[in-house]
Short mmCIF file of C-alpha atoms in Angstrom, two decimals:
data_model
loop_
_atom_site.label_atom_id
_atom_site.label_comp_id
_atom_site.label_asym_id
_atom_site.label_seq_id
_atom_site.Cartn_x
_atom_site.Cartn_y
_atom_site.Cartn_z
CA MET A 1 18.72 -21.50 -10.52
CA THR A 2 20.95 -19.04 -12.25
CA TYR A 3 20.61 -15.40 -11.39
CA ARG A 4 19.06 -13.24 -14.04
CA SER A 5 20.68 -10.09 -15.26
CA MET A 6 18.22 -7.25 -15.01
CA LYS A 7 18.03 -3.53 -15.38
CA ALA A 8 16.05 -1.27 -13.13
CA GLY A 9 15.28 2.38 -12.68
CA VAL A 10 12.65 5.10 -12.65
CA VAL A 11 10.48 5.58 -15.73
CA THR A 12 7.34 7.56 -16.52
CA PHE A 13 4.10 6.66 -18.27
CA GLN A 14 0.74 8.25 -18.97
CA GLY A 15 -1.83 7.42 -16.30
CA HIS A 16 -5.32 8.57 -15.40
CA ASN A 17 -6.30 11.71 -17.35
CA ASN A 18 -3.00 11.37 -19.21
CA ASP A 19 -1.17 12.56 -16.10
CA GLU A 20 2.50 11.67 -16.03
CA VAL A 21 3.18 8.93 -13.46
CA GLN A 22 6.62 8.01 -12.21
CA ALA A 23 7.28 4.35 -11.61
CA TYR A 24 10.05 1.93 -10.74
CA LEU A 25 10.68 -0.58 -13.53
CA ALA A 26 12.69 -3.77 -13.03
CA GLN A 27 13.19 -5.69 -16.23
CA PRO A 28 14.98 -8.97 -16.92
CA GLU A 29 17.52 -8.60 -19.69
CA GLU A 30 15.80 -11.15 -21.87
CA SER A 31 14.75 -10.72 -25.44
CA ALA A 32 12.32 -13.65 -25.43
CA PRO A 33 8.75 -12.48 -24.84
CA ILE A 34 7.79 -12.44 -21.15
CA GLY A 35 4.82 -11.29 -19.09
CA GLY A 36 4.59 -8.15 -17.03
CA VAL A 37 3.38 -7.45 -13.49
CA ILE A 38 2.17 -4.19 -11.94
CA LEU A 39 2.72 -3.87 -8.21
CA LEU A 40 0.28 -1.61 -6.32
CA HIS A 41 1.96 -0.46 -3.12
CA HIS A 42 0.48 -0.24 0.37
CA MET A 43 -0.42 2.82 2.42
CA PRO A 44 3.14 3.74 3.50
CA GLY A 45 3.62 4.54 -0.13
CA TRP A 46 6.22 4.00 -2.83
CA ASP A 47 8.58 2.56 -0.26
CA GLU A 48 11.64 0.38 -0.15
CA SER A 49 9.80 -2.88 0.47
CA SER A 50 7.57 -2.26 -2.57
CA ILE A 51 10.61 -1.58 -4.71
CA GLU A 52 12.35 -4.71 -3.43
CA MET A 53 9.32 -6.83 -4.27
CA THR A 54 9.29 -5.29 -7.74
CA ARG A 55 12.86 -6.49 -8.22
CA LYS A 56 11.84 -9.91 -6.89
CA LEU A 57 9.18 -10.17 -9.59
CA ALA A 58 11.79 -9.30 -12.22
CA HIS A 59 14.15 -11.88 -10.76
CA TYR A 60 11.43 -14.46 -11.33
CA GLY A 61 11.19 -13.47 -14.98
CA TYR A 62 8.62 -10.68 -15.28
CA ASN A 63 8.84 -7.10 -16.46
CA ALA A 64 7.77 -5.54 -13.16
CA ILE A 65 6.60 -2.01 -12.58
CA CYS A 66 5.65 -0.23 -9.35
CA PRO A 67 3.86 3.08 -10.03
CA ASP A 68 4.08 5.84 -7.45
CA LEU A 69 0.35 5.88 -6.76
CA PHE A 70 0.67 8.97 -4.56
CA HIS A 71 2.28 11.14 -7.25
CA ARG A 72 -0.68 13.54 -7.39
CA PHE A 73 -0.11 14.56 -3.75
CA GLY A 74 3.11 16.35 -4.61
CA GLU A 75 6.76 15.90 -5.40
CA GLY A 76 9.35 14.90 -2.86
CA GLU A 77 10.76 12.01 -0.91
CA PRO A 78 8.34 9.04 -0.88
CA ASP A 79 7.84 9.20 2.91
CA GLU A 80 6.98 12.91 2.73
CA VAL A 81 4.55 12.38 -0.14
CA ALA A 82 2.97 9.44 1.72
CA ALA A 83 2.44 11.68 4.76
CA VAL A 84 0.39 14.10 2.65
CA ALA A 85 -1.53 11.25 1.00
CA ARG A 86 -2.32 9.82 4.43
CA SER A 87 -3.56 13.17 5.71
CA GLN A 88 -5.93 13.44 2.75
CA GLY A 89 -7.35 9.94 3.04
CA GLY A 90 -5.39 8.24 0.28
CA LYS A 91 -5.80 7.67 -3.42
CA ALA A 92 -9.09 7.97 -5.28
CA ASP A 93 -10.43 4.83 -6.91
CA ASP A 94 -10.82 6.27 -10.41
CA GLU A 95 -7.19 7.39 -10.36
CA ALA A 96 -6.06 3.92 -9.24
CA VAL A 97 -7.89 2.35 -12.16
CA GLY A 98 -6.59 4.89 -14.68
CA ASP A 99 -3.00 4.73 -13.48
CA THR A 100 -2.99 0.93 -13.54
CA ASP A 101 -4.43 0.96 -17.05
CA GLY A 102 -1.58 3.25 -18.11
CA ALA A 103 0.98 0.98 -16.47
CA ALA A 104 -0.49 -2.03 -18.30
CA THR A 105 -0.18 -0.21 -21.64
CA TYR A 106 3.41 0.73 -20.79
CA LEU A 107 4.31 -2.91 -20.02
CA ARG A 108 2.68 -4.20 -23.19
CA GLU A 109 4.70 -1.74 -25.27
CA LEU A 110 8.04 -3.02 -23.93
CA ALA A 111 10.05 -4.75 -26.62
CA ASN A 112 10.17 -8.07 -24.77
CA SER A 113 6.51 -8.16 -23.72
CA ASN A 114 4.43 -11.21 -24.53
CA GLY A 115 1.30 -9.08 -24.23
CA LYS A 116 0.24 -10.53 -20.85
CA VAL A 117 -0.02 -8.30 -17.77
CA GLY A 118 -0.77 -9.21 -14.18
CA ILE A 119 -1.28 -7.12 -11.07
CA ILE A 120 -0.46 -7.62 -7.41
CA GLY A 121 -1.26 -5.37 -4.48
CA PHE A 122 -0.77 -5.29 -0.76
CA CYS A 123 -3.14 -3.97 1.91
CA SER A 124 -4.85 -0.91 0.35
CA GLY A 125 -3.15 -2.01 -2.88
CA GLY A 126 -4.84 -5.40 -2.49
CA ARG A 127 -8.21 -3.69 -2.42
CA GLN A 128 -7.18 -1.73 -5.52
CA VAL A 129 -6.32 -5.01 -7.26
CA VAL A 130 -9.90 -6.24 -6.84
CA LEU A 131 -11.20 -2.84 -7.93
CA VAL A 132 -8.98 -2.60 -11.01
CA ALA A 133 -9.60 -6.21 -12.04
CA SER A 134 -13.32 -5.45 -11.93
CA HIS A 135 -13.00 -2.38 -14.14
CA LEU A 136 -10.40 -3.29 -16.75
CA ASP A 137 -10.56 -6.15 -19.21
CA THR A 138 -6.86 -5.77 -20.01
CA ILE A 139 -5.48 -7.58 -16.95
CA ASP A 140 -4.66 -11.27 -17.31
CA ALA A 141 -4.06 -12.29 -13.69
CA ALA A 142 -4.66 -10.56 -10.36
CA VAL A 143 -3.25 -11.18 -6.89
CA ASP A 144 -4.83 -9.58 -3.84
CA CYS A 145 -2.62 -9.78 -0.76
CA TRP A 146 -4.71 -9.03 2.37
CA GLY A 147 -6.65 -6.20 0.81
CA GLY A 148 -8.79 -4.54 3.46
CA GLY A 149 -11.98 -2.74 2.56
CA VAL A 150 -13.09 -5.03 -0.27
CA ILE A 151 -16.30 -5.14 1.74
CA ALA A 152 -17.78 -1.91 3.09
CA GLY A 153 -18.59 -1.78 6.77
CA GLY A 154 -16.99 -0.95 10.08
CA LYS A 155 -14.20 1.55 9.54
CA TRP A 156 -14.38 1.00 5.77
CA THR A 157 -17.05 3.31 4.55
CA ILE A 158 -18.04 4.50 1.14
CA SER A 159 -16.66 7.96 0.38
CA GLU A 160 -16.51 10.41 -2.49
CA SER A 161 -13.08 9.16 -3.56
CA ARG A 162 -13.93 5.50 -2.93
CA PRO A 163 -17.60 5.35 -3.90
CA VAL A 164 -18.08 1.58 -4.37
CA ALA A 165 -17.01 -1.44 -2.35
CA PRO A 166 -15.07 -3.73 -4.73
CA ILE A 167 -17.13 -6.77 -3.70
CA ASP A 168 -20.14 -5.06 -5.27
CA LEU A 169 -18.34 -5.16 -8.63
CA THR A 170 -17.86 -8.94 -8.56
CA ASP A 171 -20.14 -9.50 -11.55
CA ASN A 172 -17.77 -7.32 -13.62
CA LEU A 173 -14.61 -9.20 -12.60
CA ASN A 174 -13.03 -10.61 -15.74
CA THR A 175 -9.63 -11.54 -14.34
CA PRO A 176 -8.54 -14.73 -12.56
CA LEU A 177 -8.07 -13.68 -8.92
CA LEU A 178 -5.65 -15.17 -6.42
CA GLY A 179 -6.16 -14.17 -2.78
CA ILE A 180 -3.49 -14.41 -0.08
CA PHE A 181 -4.65 -13.94 3.51
CA GLY A 182 -3.46 -14.44 7.08
CA ASN A 183 -5.99 -16.00 9.41
CA ASP A 184 -4.95 -13.66 12.25
CA ASP A 185 -5.61 -10.54 10.18
CA PRO A 186 -8.12 -8.06 11.65
CA SER A 187 -8.63 -6.50 8.20
CA PRO A 188 -9.69 -8.41 6.24
CA THR A 189 -11.01 -10.79 8.87
CA PRO A 190 -11.40 -14.47 7.99
CA GLU A 191 -15.15 -13.85 7.95
CA GLU A 192 -14.74 -11.06 5.38
CA VAL A 193 -12.51 -13.31 3.28
CA ASN A 194 -15.21 -15.99 3.42
CA GLN A 195 -17.82 -13.44 2.36
CA HIS A 196 -15.71 -12.35 -0.59
CA GLU A 197 -15.07 -15.94 -1.58
CA GLN A 198 -18.79 -16.72 -1.48
CA ALA A 199 -19.50 -13.76 -3.79
CA LEU A 200 -16.88 -15.02 -6.27
CA LYS A 201 -18.27 -18.54 -6.08
CA ASP A 202 -21.86 -17.37 -6.57
CA ALA A 203 -20.81 -15.34 -9.62
CA GLY A 204 -18.91 -18.28 -11.11
CA LYS A 205 -15.58 -16.42 -11.21
CA THR A 206 -12.12 -17.95 -11.58
CA TYR A 207 -10.35 -17.54 -8.24
CA GLU A 208 -8.19 -19.26 -5.66
CA PHE A 209 -7.92 -18.15 -2.03
CA HIS A 210 -5.09 -19.27 0.23
CA ARG A 211 -5.35 -18.71 3.96
CA TYR A 212 -2.41 -19.11 6.31
CA ASP A 213 -2.55 -19.99 10.00
CA GLY A 214 -0.10 -18.22 12.28
CA ALA A 215 0.02 -15.20 9.96
CA GLY A 216 -1.67 -11.84 10.20
CA HIS A 217 -1.66 -8.68 8.14
CA GLY A 218 1.40 -7.93 6.03
CA PHE A 219 3.22 -11.21 6.62
CA PHE A 220 5.55 -10.62 3.62
CA ASP A 221 7.04 -7.55 5.35
CA PHE A 222 10.50 -8.87 6.14
CA ASP A 223 11.46 -5.72 8.07
CA LYS A 224 8.44 -5.86 10.40
CA PRO A 225 7.41 -8.17 13.26
CA ALA A 226 4.50 -9.40 11.11
CA TYR A 227 6.91 -11.31 8.85
CA ARG A 228 6.21 -15.04 8.75
CA PRO A 229 8.92 -16.73 6.68
CA GLU A 230 7.26 -20.12 6.18
CA GLN A 231 3.89 -18.69 5.23
CA ALA A 232 5.48 -16.02 3.03
CA GLN A 233 7.56 -18.56 1.17
CA ALA A 234 4.53 -20.77 0.58
CA ALA A 235 2.42 -17.83 -0.58
CA TRP A 236 5.07 -16.52 -2.99
CA GLY A 237 5.10 -20.04 -4.45
CA GLU A 238 1.36 -19.78 -5.10
CA ILE A 239 1.79 -16.34 -6.66
CA PHE A 240 4.42 -17.49 -9.13
CA LYS A 241 2.35 -20.58 -9.95
CA TRP A 242 -0.61 -18.30 -10.66
CA TYR A 243 1.39 -16.01 -12.90
CA GLY A 244 2.99 -19.04 -14.58
CA THR A 245 -0.49 -20.22 -15.52
CA TYR A 246 -1.93 -16.93 -16.72
CA LEU A 247 1.00 -14.81 -17.89
CA SER A 248 2.87 -17.33 -20.03
CA SER A 249 3.02 -16.87 -23.77
CA MET B 1 -4.14 -2.50 8.27
CA CYS B 2 -4.36 0.64 6.17
CA ASN B 3 -7.32 2.37 7.78
CA TRP B 4 -6.80 5.93 6.47
CA ILE B 5 -8.14 7.31 9.75
CA VAL B 6 -6.56 10.61 10.72
CA GLU B 7 -7.12 12.85 13.70
CA LYS B 8 -6.27 16.46 12.91
CA ALA B 9 -5.68 19.05 15.59
CA GLU B 10 -5.13 22.75 15.14
CA MET B 11 -1.81 23.80 16.68
CA LYS B 12 0.00 26.99 17.63
CA GLY B 13 3.74 26.79 18.12
CA SER B 14 7.02 26.10 16.38
CA GLY B 15 8.84 23.04 15.16
CA LYS B 16 12.32 22.47 13.87
CA GLY B 17 12.80 20.49 10.69
CA PRO B 18 15.73 19.86 8.36
CA GLU B 19 15.51 23.43 7.06
CA GLY B 20 15.12 25.15 10.41
CA TRP B 21 12.27 26.42 12.48
CA PHE B 22 8.74 26.74 11.13
CA ASP B 23 5.28 27.52 12.48
CA VAL B 24 3.36 24.43 13.56
CA ASN B 25 -0.25 24.98 12.59
CA GLN B 26 -1.60 21.44 12.56
CA ALA B 27 -0.88 17.98 13.97
CA ASN B 28 -1.98 14.93 11.99
CA VAL B 29 -2.27 11.86 14.22
CA TYR B 30 -2.64 8.25 13.03
CA PHE B 31 -2.35 4.73 14.36
CA ASP B 32 -1.39 2.76 11.29
CA HIS B 33 1.51 1.27 9.33
CA PRO B 34 4.70 3.27 9.90
CA TYR B 35 7.03 4.16 7.07
CA HIS B 36 10.28 3.64 8.97
CA ALA B 37 9.79 2.22 12.48
CA PRO B 38 10.22 -1.59 12.54
CA MET B 39 6.70 -2.16 13.85
CA ASP B 40 3.47 -3.40 12.31
CA HIS B 41 1.58 -0.37 13.59
CA SER B 42 2.66 2.81 15.26
CA LEU B 43 1.27 6.06 16.56
CA ILE B 44 2.33 8.57 13.94
CA ILE B 45 2.32 12.31 14.46
CA ASP B 46 3.10 14.80 11.72
CA PHE B 47 3.50 18.39 12.91
CA VAL B 48 2.98 20.57 9.83
CA GLU B 49 2.98 24.22 8.92
CA THR B 50 0.89 24.05 5.77
CA PRO B 51 -1.51 21.11 5.48
CA ASN B 52 -1.30 19.17 2.20
CA GLN B 53 2.17 20.44 1.37
CA VAL B 54 4.98 17.95 0.89
CA GLY B 55 8.05 18.17 3.04
CA ASN B 56 7.39 20.65 5.79
CA ARG B 57 6.85 18.43 8.78
CA VAL B 58 8.36 17.06 11.94
CA ALA B 59 7.37 13.41 12.18
CA VAL B 60 7.48 10.69 14.82
CA GLU B 61 6.47 7.03 14.62
CA LEU B 62 6.04 5.61 18.13
CA SER B 63 5.05 2.26 19.58
CA GLU B 64 1.64 2.21 21.24
CA GLU B 65 3.27 1.94 24.67
CA SER B 66 5.57 4.87 23.93
CA ALA B 67 2.67 6.98 22.71
CA ARG B 68 0.69 6.33 25.87
CA ARG B 69 3.73 7.22 28.00
CA LEU B 70 4.08 10.41 25.99
CA VAL B 71 0.45 11.33 26.63
CA THR B 72 0.97 10.76 30.36
CA SER B 73 4.18 12.77 30.32
CA ILE B 74 2.59 15.67 28.45
CA LEU B 75 -0.32 15.82 30.88
CA ALA B 76 2.03 15.55 33.88
CA ALA B 77 4.31 18.28 32.54
CA LEU B 78 1.39 20.56 31.81
CA GLU B 79 -0.03 19.99 35.27
CA SER B 80 3.20 20.52 37.19
CA GLY B 81 4.37 23.31 34.92
CA THR B 82 1.09 25.19 35.19
CA ASN B 83 1.14 24.87 38.97
CA SER B 84 4.75 25.98 39.13
CA HIS B 85 4.19 29.07 36.99
CA MET B 86 1.07 29.96 38.91
CA ALA B 87 3.07 29.72 42.17
CA VAL B 88 5.69 32.08 40.78
CA VAL B 89 3.06 34.60 39.76
CA THR B 90 1.44 34.43 43.19
#
């Protein structure tokens, strides 16, 4: 393949409650209409690996945006902001939905947008993908990568900022959902993945779950021991197939 | 996994960060994904002056084994140090 020219940098958009949200945008330099993807980062925050994956999405032909979901915890270096977010228990669900909605609007208003917008999230961002896809009817394709806490129970409890388990919103899900999971993951466990799949099946939703042996939590993280190159390569293939189906003009 | 579990402990002491010494009033302790350490999980401690304020912390991200050794070392130092100081006083 030829390498795409792209431009990338920090932008702002209006999120939940019209708050200003900073985000990293990577955009192929193509005038032909293309789809967009919103990347919801994991608990360590708006970090380098999230930004690199945003550029990867752009390299594969999507306008890709990664909002700083922790922006309400203060201004500063992403690791410092993430430390405060962590100490306060993370991002509230209503803010995640509102910020993602704002990011989707931003992507649709780009000059080369084809009007289609997908989302992808990792770990806590994977849970937010299921949540957002169950609240918004403006998302065309969703990808949950090992989202823990889709089902309440154990250490995942209902709280004031996260009042509903996403699995309980399955009836409201209006977005095709792709799930990527490692069979060695303690959260979500294979049993929890099965439970989620059964709920989707019972509700007649459009979904596809892919489970990988020899992989655990976070197996895309190329700078961590959890990285599993073969499984990651196969899973990225499924992701781009999914977006090819649902985000094409 | 991102478990959002935090153990908070009230502290009294001082820490030295990029901008110099500050009062350490709280320690936030986690066992979760690190930001920097090349590990899947680590024991993270943030020593902070003002909770919920960005940027005033001393942080460590340690392997589980390192964290357990640190606990042992702290307890050993406290034990021997306390005994030593008591002996001096006597």
